[in-house]
């Protein structure tokens, strides 16, 4: 009963100083919301990327010439197919396209009919006939095209080519399809002016996952001018990129966090004359030091937990309902057509606990400790000062 | 001088020094020995700076003496732990401070309930007790108002109500009439007289003649420069 009564008094005490407390909650909530948004977004991006890449080929073989990526001879496929444990081996034609009209970069991909199963998320249909294409949601948005419209691109001879948009990838296809334009393979070869018998890279299916690196080694020995890239390496690259970017964000944000900590510490250590007097009164009329500390503990806990939960809710809504518009330019990529994400909510409880530990605990401590210093002083001295 | 077993409050050579060994050292109470019996209305009388408030704080267990002994109801409170000292303040004393020392943004009822929070009574019982006292002091219709909206006299009554809510044996009042006009002071003295009639021991620090010349005063302790200059029984 005593504990509930002190909690009741703590709540009424907070309400009495509501304007000051609301401003603290606002700053605190903002801090948690930004920190939470960065961590939720990074985690979600990494999870999404690794899920999407789970459907990527086991091996991608590129050809290197003088250290740069070059077109690979399609005839390599015949020898690679002979390696034991290797399944389907296919050539891919793709390339980056700078769209001067919008100042953005598209990824152009040529698919043959047998490869259509690799992209599942499609509205309309995949391009099958000459002069057709399917576009990602970012391309559709920035070029303002939909199914049935025309998409004009400049080919290798600097001539405008008209394609009919027959499909658009849905928003859920997210990271990998946002800036994508898909054509029939022959169209792309012609568009880019690729030489006969050459492709951008070759994809290799390996039946046994544990043999992927062995197969990669064999391909490398077979064709020393190639660079086999495993799916795991791609996932690791994504992870590294997102970790680096979130690290950058967190570093920038760290200064804000430190500023908040100083504010919280200043607020708490600089216990106001009014609060100091109140502690003196409570002690004088028979409150124990432990009662005063419990009161301050509840005050600190209510403020910090409210802010923490509000901050997390704002972060969740910001990231998973609005697609993190304040952070995605930094975290999601260099292209000007950022994917219009609707992230799947992946939440790492460990990260939530870390945010809680970094914000709630210091705040409660910085509320209780200075009050303890006042509470152990003789009430007469506190009220006299 | 009576022995601790007979007197309700008994001090022996009590000294209180503020800022000891510093340039601004103040010897507020200097080897004071006084006795207060159960049922007394004792007045600590003297000019400002004579040490009466400091002695009142020592007697009320709100501060510890630099040296000497203080007995309250037979216990040497100078040697008690912090929590026992707090328990004595809570159970034995009711304080009426010069500046009232109320929580200005809290309601009258909340202020009166404050000493009961650590006791652990049921809320209904707490409110019942507080309302009864507010009614007795004629301010029950003010209980929902914030203290800062009350007049000085009303605030004084809230302070008295808060001092009484724990049903203490001893009421300690520091300059209770300092901010009241003559009529309000007379009202307050009537309340204190009633409390004394109910068996409460009252200790008042004051330099107001209206208080120390009042007929209900049973013991007058005159102070000057931290020392007892005279002690008189009426």
Coordinates of C-alpha atoms in Angstrom, one line a residue:
Chain A
X1 CA 0.0 0.0 0.0
X2 CA 2.8 2.4 1.0
X3 CA 4.5 1.8 -2.3
X4 CA 1.3 2.5 -4.3
X5 CA 0.7 5.7 -2.4
X6 CA 4.2 6.9 -3.1
X7 CA 3.7 6.1 -6.8
X8 CA 0.4 8.0 -6.7
X9 CA 2.2 11.0 -5.2
X10 CA 5.0 10.7 -7.8
X11 CA 2.4 10.9 -10.6
X12 CA 0.7 13.9 -9.0
X13 CA 4.1 15.5 -8.5
X14 CA 4.9 15.0 -12.2
X15 CA 1.6 16.5 -13.2
X16 CA 2.2 19.5 -11.1
X17 CA 5.4 20.2 -13.0
X18 CA 3.8 19.1 -16.3
X19 CA 5.2 21.8 -18.6
X20 CA 8.8 21.1 -17.6
X21 CA 8.2 17.4 -17.7
X22 CA 6.5 17.4 -21.1
X23 CA 9.4 19.3 -22.6
X24 CA 11.8 16.7 -21.1
X25 CA 9.6 13.9 -22.5
X26 CA 9.6 15.6 -25.9
X27 CA 13.4 15.8 -26.1
X28 CA 13.9 12.4 -24.7
X29 CA 11.3 10.9 -27.1
X30 CA 13.0 12.5 -30.1
X31 CA 16.3 11.1 -29.0
X32 CA 15.0 7.6 -28.7
X33 CA 13.0 7.9 -31.9
X34 CA 16.0 8.9 -34.0
X35 CA 18.3 6.3 -32.4
X36 CA 15.6 3.7 -32.7
X37 CA 14.9 4.6 -36.3
X38 CA 18.5 4.1 -37.3
X39 CA 18.8 0.8 -35.6
X40 CA 15.4 -0.5 -36.8
X41 CA 16.0 0.6 -40.4
X42 CA 19.5 -0.8 -40.5
X43 CA 18.3 -4.1 -39.1
X44 CA 15.3 -4.3 -41.4
X45 CA 17.4 -3.4 -44.5
X46 CA 20.0 -6.1 -43.7
X47 CA 17.3 -8.7 -43.1
X48 CA 15.4 -7.7 -46.2
X49 CA 18.6 -7.8 -48.3
X50 CA 19.6 -11.2 -47.0
X51 CA 16.1 -12.6 -47.6
X52 CA 16.1 -11.3 -51.2
X53 CA 19.6 -12.4 -51.8
X54 CA 18.6 -15.9 -50.5
X55 CA 17.0 -16.3 -53.9
X56 CA 20.1 -15.1 -55.8
X57 CA 22.4 -17.5 -57.7
X58 CA 24.9 -19.5 -55.7
X59 CA 27.7 -18.1 -57.8
X60 CA 28.1 -15.2 -60.2
X61 CA 31.1 -15.4 -62.5
X62 CA 32.4 -12.2 -63.9
X63 CA 35.3 -11.6 -66.3
X64 CA 38.1 -9.3 -65.2
X65 CA 40.3 -7.5 -67.7
X66 CA 43.1 -5.4 -66.3
X67 CA 41.3 -5.3 -63.0
X68 CA 38.0 -4.1 -64.4
X69 CA 34.8 -5.9 -65.0
X70 CA 34.5 -6.9 -68.7
X71 CA 32.1 -8.9 -70.8
X72 CA 32.4 -12.7 -70.4
X73 CA 32.4 -15.2 -73.3
X74 CA 29.3 -17.3 -73.3
X75 CA 31.3 -20.3 -74.3
X76 CA 32.6 -20.5 -70.7
X77 CA 29.3 -22.0 -69.8
X78 CA 30.0 -25.3 -71.6
X79 CA 33.1 -26.0 -69.4
X80 CA 31.5 -24.7 -66.2
X81 CA 28.5 -27.0 -66.7
X82 CA 30.9 -30.0 -66.7
X83 CA 32.1 -29.4 -63.1
X84 CA 30.6 -32.0 -60.8
X85 CA 27.8 -30.7 -58.5
X86 CA 27.0 -27.8 -60.8
X87 CA 23.4 -27.4 -62.0
X88 CA 22.0 -24.7 -64.3
X89 CA 24.6 -22.3 -65.7
X90 CA 23.2 -19.2 -67.5
X91 CA 24.5 -16.0 -69.0
X92 CA 23.1 -12.7 -67.9
X93 CA 23.1 -9.4 -69.8
X94 CA 22.7 -6.3 -67.7
X95 CA 24.2 -2.9 -67.2
X96 CA 23.8 0.5 -65.6
X97 CA 22.1 3.2 -67.6
X98 CA 22.4 6.9 -66.8
X99 CA 19.1 8.6 -67.5
X100 CA 20.1 12.1 -68.4
X101 CA 16.4 13.1 -68.4
X102 CA 16.0 12.5 -64.7
X103 CA 19.6 12.4 -63.6
X104 CA 19.2 9.0 -62.2
X105 CA 20.7 5.5 -62.7
X106 CA 18.7 2.5 -63.9
X107 CA 19.8 -1.1 -63.9
X108 CA 18.9 -2.7 -67.3
X109 CA 18.5 -6.4 -67.3
X110 CA 18.0 -8.8 -70.2
X111 CA 16.1 -12.0 -69.4
X112 CA 15.6 -15.0 -71.6
X113 CA 12.3 -16.9 -71.2
X114 CA 13.8 -19.6 -69.0
X115 CA 15.0 -17.0 -66.5
X116 CA 11.6 -15.3 -65.8
X117 CA 11.1 -17.4 -62.6
X118 CA 13.9 -15.4 -60.9
X119 CA 11.7 -12.4 -60.5
X120 CA 8.4 -13.2 -58.8
X121 CA 6.9 -9.9 -57.8
X122 CA 5.3 -8.5 -60.9
X123 CA 2.2 -6.5 -61.9
X124 CA 1.2 -6.9 -65.6
X125 CA 3.5 -9.3 -67.4
X126 CA 7.1 -9.9 -68.1
X127 CA 8.4 -8.7 -71.5
X128 CA 8.5 -11.4 -74.1
X129 CA 8.3 -9.7 -77.4
X130 CA 10.7 -7.3 -79.0
X131 CA 10.3 -3.7 -77.9
X132 CA 8.7 -4.6 -74.5
X133 CA 10.0 -3.9 -71.0
X134 CA 9.0 -4.2 -67.4
X135 CA 10.1 -1.5 -64.9
X136 CA 10.7 -1.3 -61.2
X137 CA 8.6 1.0 -59.0
X138 CA 11.3 3.7 -58.7
X139 CA 11.7 3.9 -62.5
X140 CA 7.9 4.0 -62.9
X141 CA 7.7 6.8 -60.5
X142 CA 10.5 9.0 -61.7
X143 CA 9.6 8.5 -65.4
X144 CA 5.9 8.6 -64.6
X145 CA 5.1 5.5 -66.6
X146 CA 2.7 2.6 -66.0
X147 CA 1.7 -0.5 -67.9
X148 CA 0.7 0.4 -71.5
X149 CA 2.9 3.6 -71.5
X150 CA 6.0 4.1 -73.6
X151 CA 9.5 4.3 -72.1
X152 CA 12.1 6.1 -74.3
X153 CA 15.8 5.3 -73.6
X154 CA 19.0 6.3 -75.5
X155 CA 20.8 3.3 -77.0
X156 CA 24.5 2.8 -77.7
X157 CA 24.3 4.8 -80.9
X158 CA 22.8 7.7 -79.1
X159 CA 19.4 7.1 -80.6
X160 CA 16.2 7.2 -78.7
X161 CA 14.5 3.8 -78.6
X162 CA 10.8 3.4 -77.6
X163 CA 9.9 0.5 -75.4
X164 CA 6.4 -0.5 -74.3
X165 CA 5.9 -1.0 -70.6
X166 CA 4.1 -4.3 -70.1
X167 CA 4.8 -4.8 -66.4
X168 CA 5.8 -3.1 -63.2
X169 CA 7.4 -4.6 -60.2
X170 CA 5.5 -4.2 -57.0
X171 CA 6.8 -2.1 -54.1
X172 CA 7.5 -5.2 -52.1
X173 CA 10.2 -6.3 -54.5
X174 CA 12.1 -3.4 -52.8
X175 CA 15.8 -3.2 -52.8
X176 CA 16.8 -5.2 -55.9
X177 CA 14.0 -4.1 -58.4
X178 CA 13.5 -0.5 -57.6
X179 CA 15.7 0.9 -60.4
X180 CA 15.3 -2.1 -62.6
X181 CA 14.2 -2.2 -66.3
X182 CA 13.9 -5.7 -67.8
X183 CA 13.9 -6.5 -71.5
X184 CA 14.0 -9.6 -73.6
X185 CA 17.6 -10.6 -73.7
X186 CA 18.1 -10.0 -77.4
X187 CA 16.7 -6.5 -77.0
X188 CA 19.2 -5.7 -74.3
X189 CA 22.1 -7.1 -76.3
X190 CA 21.1 -5.0 -79.2
X191 CA 20.4 -1.9 -77.1
X192 CA 23.8 -2.0 -75.4
X193 CA 25.5 -3.0 -78.6
X194 CA 27.1 -6.1 -76.9
X195 CA 29.3 -8.2 -79.2
X196 CA 28.0 -11.6 -80.3
X197 CA 28.8 -14.5 -77.8
X198 CA 29.4 -12.2 -74.8
X199 CA 27.4 -11.6 -71.7
X200 CA 27.7 -9.4 -68.6
X201 CA 28.2 -12.3 -66.3
X202 CA 27.3 -16.0 -65.8
X203 CA 25.2 -17.4 -63.0
X204 CA 26.0 -20.9 -61.6
X205 CA 23.7 -23.1 -59.5
X206 CA 25.6 -25.4 -57.1
X207 CA 23.6 -28.3 -55.6
X208 CA 25.6 -28.6 -52.4
X209 CA 25.9 -25.3 -50.5
X210 CA 29.1 -26.4 -48.8
X211 CA 30.8 -26.9 -52.2
X212 CA 30.2 -23.4 -53.5
X213 CA 33.6 -22.2 -52.7
X214 CA 35.2 -25.3 -54.1
X215 CA 33.3 -24.8 -57.4
X216 CA 34.4 -21.2 -57.4
X217 CA 38.0 -22.2 -57.0
X218 CA 37.7 -24.7 -59.9
X219 CA 36.2 -22.0 -62.1
X220 CA 39.0 -19.7 -61.2
X221 CA 41.6 -22.3 -62.1
X222 CA 39.8 -23.1 -65.3
X223 CA 39.5 -19.5 -66.3
X224 CA 42.0 -17.3 -64.6
X225 CA 40.5 -14.2 -66.1
X226 CA 37.3 -14.7 -64.1
X227 CA 36.1 -13.6 -60.7
X228 CA 33.6 -16.0 -59.1
X229 CA 31.5 -14.2 -56.5
X230 CA 29.5 -16.3 -54.0
X231 CA 26.1 -15.4 -52.6
X232 CA 27.6 -15.3 -49.1
X233 CA 30.1 -12.6 -50.3
X234 CA 27.3 -10.5 -51.7
X235 CA 25.4 -10.8 -48.4
X236 CA 28.5 -9.8 -46.5
X237 CA 29.0 -6.8 -48.8
X238 CA 25.5 -5.7 -48.1
X239 CA 25.9 -6.2 -44.4
X240 CA 29.2 -4.2 -44.4
X241 CA 27.7 -1.4 -46.4
X242 CA 24.7 -1.1 -44.1
X243 CA 26.8 -1.4 -41.0
X244 CA 29.1 1.2 -42.2
X245 CA 26.3 3.6 -43.1
X246 CA 24.4 3.0 -39.9
X247 CA 27.7 3.5 -38.1
X248 CA 28.2 6.8 -39.8
X249 CA 24.7 7.8 -38.8
X250 CA 25.2 6.7 -35.2
X251 CA 28.4 8.6 -35.0
X252 CA 26.7 11.7 -36.2
X253 CA 23.9 11.0 -33.8
X254 CA 26.2 10.3 -30.9
X255 CA 26.8 14.1 -30.5
X256 CA 23.1 14.6 -30.1
X257 CA 23.0 11.7 -27.6
X258 CA 25.8 13.3 -25.6
X259 CA 24.0 16.6 -25.7
X260 CA 20.9 15.0 -24.4
X261 CA 22.9 13.2 -21.7
X262 CA 24.4 16.5 -20.6
X263 CA 20.9 18.1 -20.6
X264 CA 19.5 15.2 -18.5
X265 CA 22.5 15.3 -16.2
X266 CA 22.2 19.0 -15.8
X267 CA 18.5 18.8 -15.2
X268 CA 18.9 16.1 -12.6
X269 CA 22.1 17.3 -10.8
X270 CA 20.8 20.9 -10.9
X271 CA 17.9 19.9 -8.7
X272 CA 15.8 23.0 -8.6
X273 CA 15.4 25.0 -5.4
X274 CA 11.7 24.2 -5.4
X275 CA 12.4 20.4 -5.7
X276 CA 15.1 20.7 -3.0
X277 CA 12.7 22.5 -0.7
X278 CA 10.0 19.8 -1.3
X279 CA 12.5 17.1 -0.4
X280 CA 13.3 19.0 2.8
X281 CA 9.6 19.3 3.6
X282 CA 9.0 15.6 3.0
X283 CA 11.9 14.7 5.2
X284 CA 10.8 17.1 7.9
X285 CA 7.3 15.6 8.1
X286 CA 8.5 12.1 8.4
X287 CA 9.4 10.7 5.0
X288 CA 12.4 8.3 5.1
X289 CA 15.3 8.8 2.8
X290 CA 14.2 5.6 1.1
X291 CA 10.7 7.0 0.6
X292 CA 12.2 10.1 -1.1
X293 CA 14.4 8.0 -3.3
X294 CA 11.5 5.8 -4.2
X295 CA 9.5 8.9 -5.1
X296 CA 12.3 10.2 -7.3
X297 CA 12.8 6.7 -8.8
X298 CA 9.2 6.6 -9.8
X299 CA 9.4 10.1 -11.3
X300 CA 12.5 9.2 -13.3
X301 CA 11.1 5.9 -14.4
X302 CA 7.7 7.3 -15.5
X303 CA 9.4 10.0 -17.6
X304 CA 12.1 7.8 -19.1
X305 CA 9.8 4.8 -19.8
X306 CA 7.1 7.0 -21.3
X307 CA 9.7 8.7 -23.5
X308 CA 11.3 5.4 -24.4
X309 CA 8.1 3.8 -25.4
X310 CA 6.9 6.8 -27.3
X311 CA 10.3 7.1 -29.0
X312 CA 10.1 3.4 -30.0
X313 CA 6.5 3.8 -31.3
X314 CA 7.6 6.9 -33.3
X315 CA 10.6 5.0 -34.7
X316 CA 8.5 2.0 -35.6
X317 CA 5.9 4.2 -37.3
X318 CA 8.6 6.2 -39.0
X319 CA 10.4 3.2 -40.4
X320 CA 7.7 0.6 -41.0
X321 CA 4.7 2.8 -41.9
X322 CA 6.3 5.7 -43.6
X323 CA 9.4 4.0 -45.0
X324 CA 11.8 6.1 -42.9
X325 CA 11.8 9.2 -45.1
X326 CA 14.2 11.0 -42.9
X327 CA 16.9 8.4 -43.0
X328 CA 16.7 6.4 -46.2
X329 CA 18.7 8.9 -48.4
X330 CA 21.7 8.0 -46.2
X331 CA 21.1 4.4 -45.6
X332 CA 19.6 3.0 -48.8
X333 CA 21.9 3.9 -51.6
X334 CA 23.5 6.3 -54.0
X335 CA 20.8 6.3 -56.7
X336 CA 18.5 9.3 -56.9
X337 CA 15.5 7.0 -57.2
X338 CA 15.3 5.5 -53.7
X339 CA 13.1 2.5 -53.3
X340 CA 9.7 3.4 -51.9
X341 CA 10.1 0.9 -49.1
X342 CA 7.5 -0.6 -46.9
X343 CA 9.8 -2.5 -44.6
X344 CA 8.8 -5.7 -43.1
X345 CA 9.1 -5.1 -39.3
X346 CA 12.1 -7.0 -38.1
X347 CA 12.9 -6.1 -34.6
X348 CA 16.1 -7.0 -32.8
X349 CA 15.2 -7.2 -29.1
X350 CA 18.9 -6.9 -28.2
X351 CA 19.0 -3.5 -29.9
X352 CA 15.9 -2.4 -28.1
X353 CA 17.5 -3.4 -24.8
X354 CA 20.6 -1.5 -25.7
X355 CA 18.6 1.7 -26.5
X356 CA 16.8 1.3 -23.2
X357 CA 20.0 0.8 -21.3
X358 CA 21.6 3.8 -22.9
X359 CA 18.6 6.1 -22.2
X360 CA 16.4 4.9 -19.3
X361 CA 19.0 3.8 -16.9
X362 CA 21.2 7.0 -17.0
X363 CA 18.1 9.2 -16.7
X364 CA 16.7 7.4 -13.7
X365 CA 20.2 7.4 -12.1
X366 CA 20.7 11.1 -12.8
X367 CA 17.3 11.8 -11.2
X368 CA 17.8 9.6 -8.1
X369 CA 21.4 10.4 -7.2
X370 CA 21.2 14.2 -6.6
X371 CA 17.9 13.7 -4.7
X372 CA 19.7 11.2 -2.5
X373 CA 22.3 13.8 -1.7
X374 CA 19.5 16.2 -0.6
X375 CA 17.6 13.5 1.2
X376 CA 20.5 12.4 3.4
X377 CA 21.0 16.0 4.6
X378 CA 19.2 17.2 7.7
X379 CA 15.8 18.6 6.7
X380 CA 16.5 21.8 8.6
X381 CA 19.7 22.4 6.6
X382 CA 17.9 21.7 3.3
X383 CA 15.0 24.1 4.1
X384 CA 17.4 26.7 5.4
X385 CA 19.5 26.7 2.2
Chain B
X1 CA 16.4 20.1 36.4
X2 CA 14.3 17.0 35.8
X3 CA 15.8 13.7 34.8
X4 CA 14.9 12.3 31.3
X5 CA 12.5 9.7 32.7
X6 CA 10.3 12.4 34.1
X7 CA 10.3 15.1 31.4
X8 CA 8.9 14.8 27.9
X9 CA 11.8 16.7 26.4
X10 CA 15.1 17.3 28.1
X11 CA 18.3 18.8 26.7
X12 CA 21.7 18.7 28.3
X13 CA 24.4 21.2 27.2
X14 CA 23.2 21.1 23.7
X15 CA 25.4 23.0 21.2
X16 CA 24.8 23.6 17.5
X17 CA 27.5 25.0 15.3
X18 CA 26.9 25.8 11.7
X19 CA 29.9 25.7 9.3
X20 CA 32.3 24.6 12.0
X21 CA 36.0 25.6 11.6
X22 CA 35.1 27.8 8.7
X23 CA 35.4 31.6 8.6
X24 CA 31.6 31.9 8.7
X25 CA 31.2 29.6 11.7
X26 CA 28.0 30.3 13.7
X27 CA 27.4 29.0 17.2
X28 CA 23.6 29.1 17.0
X29 CA 22.9 27.2 20.2
X30 CA 25.5 27.2 23.0
X31 CA 25.3 24.7 25.8
X32 CA 21.6 24.9 26.3
X33 CA 19.8 22.7 28.9
X34 CA 16.0 22.9 29.1
X35 CA 13.2 20.8 30.2
X36 CA 9.6 20.6 28.8
X37 CA 7.0 18.5 30.5
X38 CA 4.1 16.7 28.9
X39 CA 1.1 19.0 28.4
X40 CA 3.3 22.2 28.5
X41 CA 2.9 25.1 26.3
X42 CA 6.5 26.2 26.1
X43 CA 7.6 29.4 24.4
X44 CA 11.1 30.0 23.2
X45 CA 11.4 33.7 23.2
X46 CA 14.0 36.0 21.9
X47 CA 15.1 38.4 19.2
X48 CA 16.1 37.3 15.7
X49 CA 19.3 35.3 15.7
X50 CA 19.0 34.4 19.4
X51 CA 19.0 30.7 18.4
X52 CA 15.3 29.8 19.1
X53 CA 14.6 28.3 15.7
X54 CA 17.8 26.3 15.8
X55 CA 16.9 24.9 19.3
X56 CA 13.4 24.2 18.0
X57 CA 14.9 22.2 15.1
X58 CA 17.1 20.2 17.5
X59 CA 14.2 19.5 19.8
X60 CA 12.1 18.5 16.8
X61 CA 14.8 16.1 15.6
X62 CA 15.2 18.0 12.3
X63 CA 18.9 18.5 12.9
X64 CA 21.6 16.9 15.1
X65 CA 23.5 18.7 17.8
X66 CA 27.2 19.4 17.5
X67 CA 27.5 18.3 21.1
X68 CA 25.3 17.5 24.0
X69 CA 22.3 15.3 24.5
X70 CA 18.6 15.6 23.7
X71 CA 16.0 13.2 25.2
X72 CA 12.5 12.9 23.7
X73 CA 10.2 10.7 25.7
X74 CA 13.1 9.1 27.4
X75 CA 15.2 8.4 24.3
X76 CA 18.5 10.1 23.5
X77 CA 17.7 11.2 20.0
X78 CA 21.1 12.7 19.3
X79 CA 22.5 9.1 19.0
X80 CA 19.7 7.6 16.9
X81 CA 20.1 6.5 13.4
X82 CA 18.7 8.6 10.5
X83 CA 15.7 6.3 10.0
X84 CA 14.8 6.2 13.7
X85 CA 15.0 10.0 13.9
X86 CA 12.7 10.2 10.9
X87 CA 10.3 7.8 12.6
X88 CA 10.2 10.0 15.7
X89 CA 9.5 13.0 13.6
X90 CA 6.7 11.2 11.9
X91 CA 5.1 9.7 15.0
X92 CA 5.8 12.2 17.7
X93 CA 6.0 15.7 16.2
X94 CA 3.8 17.9 14.2
X95 CA 5.5 20.9 12.6
X96 CA 4.2 24.3 11.8
X97 CA 6.9 26.2 10.0
X98 CA 7.3 30.0 9.8
X99 CA 7.0 30.0 6.0
X100 CA 4.3 27.2 6.2
X101 CA 6.5 25.1 3.9
X102 CA 3.6 23.7 2.0
X103 CA 3.8 22.3 -1.6
X104 CA 2.3 25.3 -3.4
X105 CA 1.1 23.6 -6.5
X106 CA -0.5 20.7 -4.6
X107 CA -4.1 20.9 -3.3
X108 CA -4.9 21.5 0.3
X109 CA -5.9 17.8 0.7
X110 CA -2.7 16.6 -0.9
X111 CA -0.6 18.8 1.5
X112 CA -2.5 17.5 4.5
X113 CA -2.1 13.9 3.4
X114 CA 1.7 14.2 2.9
X115 CA 2.8 12.9 6.3
X116 CA 0.5 9.9 5.9
X117 CA 2.0 8.5 2.6
X118 CA 4.9 6.6 4.3
X119 CA 2.6 5.3 7.0
X120 CA 0.8 2.9 4.7
X121 CA -2.9 3.6 5.8
X122 CA -5.7 2.8 3.4
X123 CA -6.4 5.8 1.1
X124 CA -10.0 6.0 2.4
X125 CA -8.8 6.1 6.0
X126 CA -6.2 8.8 5.1
X127 CA -8.8 11.0 3.5
X128 CA -11.2 10.5 6.3
X129 CA -8.6 11.6 8.8
X130 CA -7.6 14.6 6.7
X131 CA -11.2 15.7 6.1
X132 CA -12.0 15.5 9.8
X133 CA -9.1 17.8 10.7
X134 CA -9.8 20.3 7.8
X135 CA -13.4 20.4 9.1
X136 CA -12.2 21.1 12.6
X137 CA -10.2 24.0 11.3
X138 CA -13.0 25.3 9.1
X139 CA -11.3 24.9 5.8
X140 CA -12.9 21.7 4.5
X141 CA -14.5 23.6 1.6
X142 CA -11.0 24.6 0.4
X143 CA -9.6 21.1 0.2
X144 CA -9.5 20.9 -3.6
X145 CA -7.9 24.3 -4.1
X146 CA -4.2 24.7 -4.8
X147 CA -2.4 26.0 -1.7
X148 CA -1.0 29.0 -3.7
X149 CA -4.5 30.3 -4.2
X150 CA -5.2 30.5 -0.4
X151 CA -4.8 33.5 1.8
X152 CA -2.0 33.6 4.4
X153 CA -4.4 32.7 7.2
X154 CA -5.8 29.8 5.3
X155 CA -2.3 28.5 4.4
X156 CA -1.5 28.7 8.1
X157 CA -4.5 26.4 8.8
X158 CA -3.4 24.0 6.2
X159 CA 0.0 23.8 7.8
X160 CA -1.7 23.2 11.2
X161 CA -3.9 20.5 9.6
X162 CA -0.8 18.8 8.1
X163 CA 0.9 19.0 11.5
X164 CA -2.0 17.3 13.2
X165 CA -2.9 14.6 10.7
X166 CA -0.4 12.1 12.2
X167 CA -1.9 12.6 15.6
X168 CA 1.4 13.7 17.2
X169 CA 1.9 14.3 20.9
X170 CA 4.0 17.4 20.4
X171 CA 3.3 20.4 18.1
X172 CA 6.3 22.4 17.2
X173 CA 5.6 25.9 15.8
X174 CA 8.2 28.3 14.5
X175 CA 7.1 31.9 14.5
X176 CA 3.5 30.9 13.7
X177 CA 2.2 34.4 13.8
X178 CA 5.0 36.1 11.8
X179 CA 2.8 36.5 8.7
X180 CA -0.6 37.0 10.4
X181 CA -2.5 40.1 11.4
X182 CA -3.6 40.5 15.0
X183 CA -7.0 38.9 14.5
X184 CA -5.6 35.9 12.6
X185 CA -2.9 35.5 15.3
X186 CA -5.6 35.4 17.9
X187 CA -7.5 32.7 15.9
X188 CA -4.3 30.7 15.6
X189 CA -3.6 30.9 19.4
X190 CA -7.2 29.7 20.0
X191 CA -6.5 26.6 17.9
X192 CA -3.3 25.9 19.7
X193 CA -5.0 26.4 23.0
X194 CA -7.7 23.8 22.0
X195 CA -5.0 21.4 21.0
X196 CA -3.3 21.9 24.3
X197 CA -6.6 21.2 26.0
X198 CA -6.7 17.9 24.1
X199 CA -3.4 17.0 25.7
X200 CA -0.9 18.0 23.1
X201 CA 2.4 19.5 24.2
X202 CA 3.1 22.7 22.3
X203 CA 6.5 24.3 21.7
X204 CA 6.5 27.7 20.1
X205 CA 9.5 29.8 19.0
X206 CA 8.4 33.4 18.8
X207 CA 9.3 37.0 19.4
X208 CA 5.6 38.1 19.2
X209 CA 4.3 39.4 22.6
X210 CA 0.8 38.4 21.6
X211 CA 2.0 34.8 21.8
X212 CA 4.4 34.7 24.7
X213 CA 2.1 36.9 26.9
X214 CA -0.9 34.6 26.2
X215 CA -2.4 33.0 29.3
X216 CA -2.1 29.5 28.1
X217 CA 1.7 29.6 28.1
X218 CA 3.1 27.4 30.9
X219 CA 6.8 27.8 30.3
X220 CA 8.8 30.6 28.9
X221 CA 12.5 30.2 27.9
X222 CA 14.2 33.4 27.0
X223 CA 17.1 33.1 24.6
X224 CA 19.9 35.4 23.6
X225 CA 23.1 34.7 21.6
X226 CA 22.3 31.0 21.5
X227 CA 22.0 30.7 25.3
X228 CA 19.2 30.4 27.7
X229 CA 19.0 33.8 29.5
X230 CA 16.0 33.0 31.7
X231 CA 13.4 30.3 32.2
X232 CA 10.1 31.0 33.8
X233 CA 7.1 28.8 34.7
X234 CA 3.6 30.3 34.7

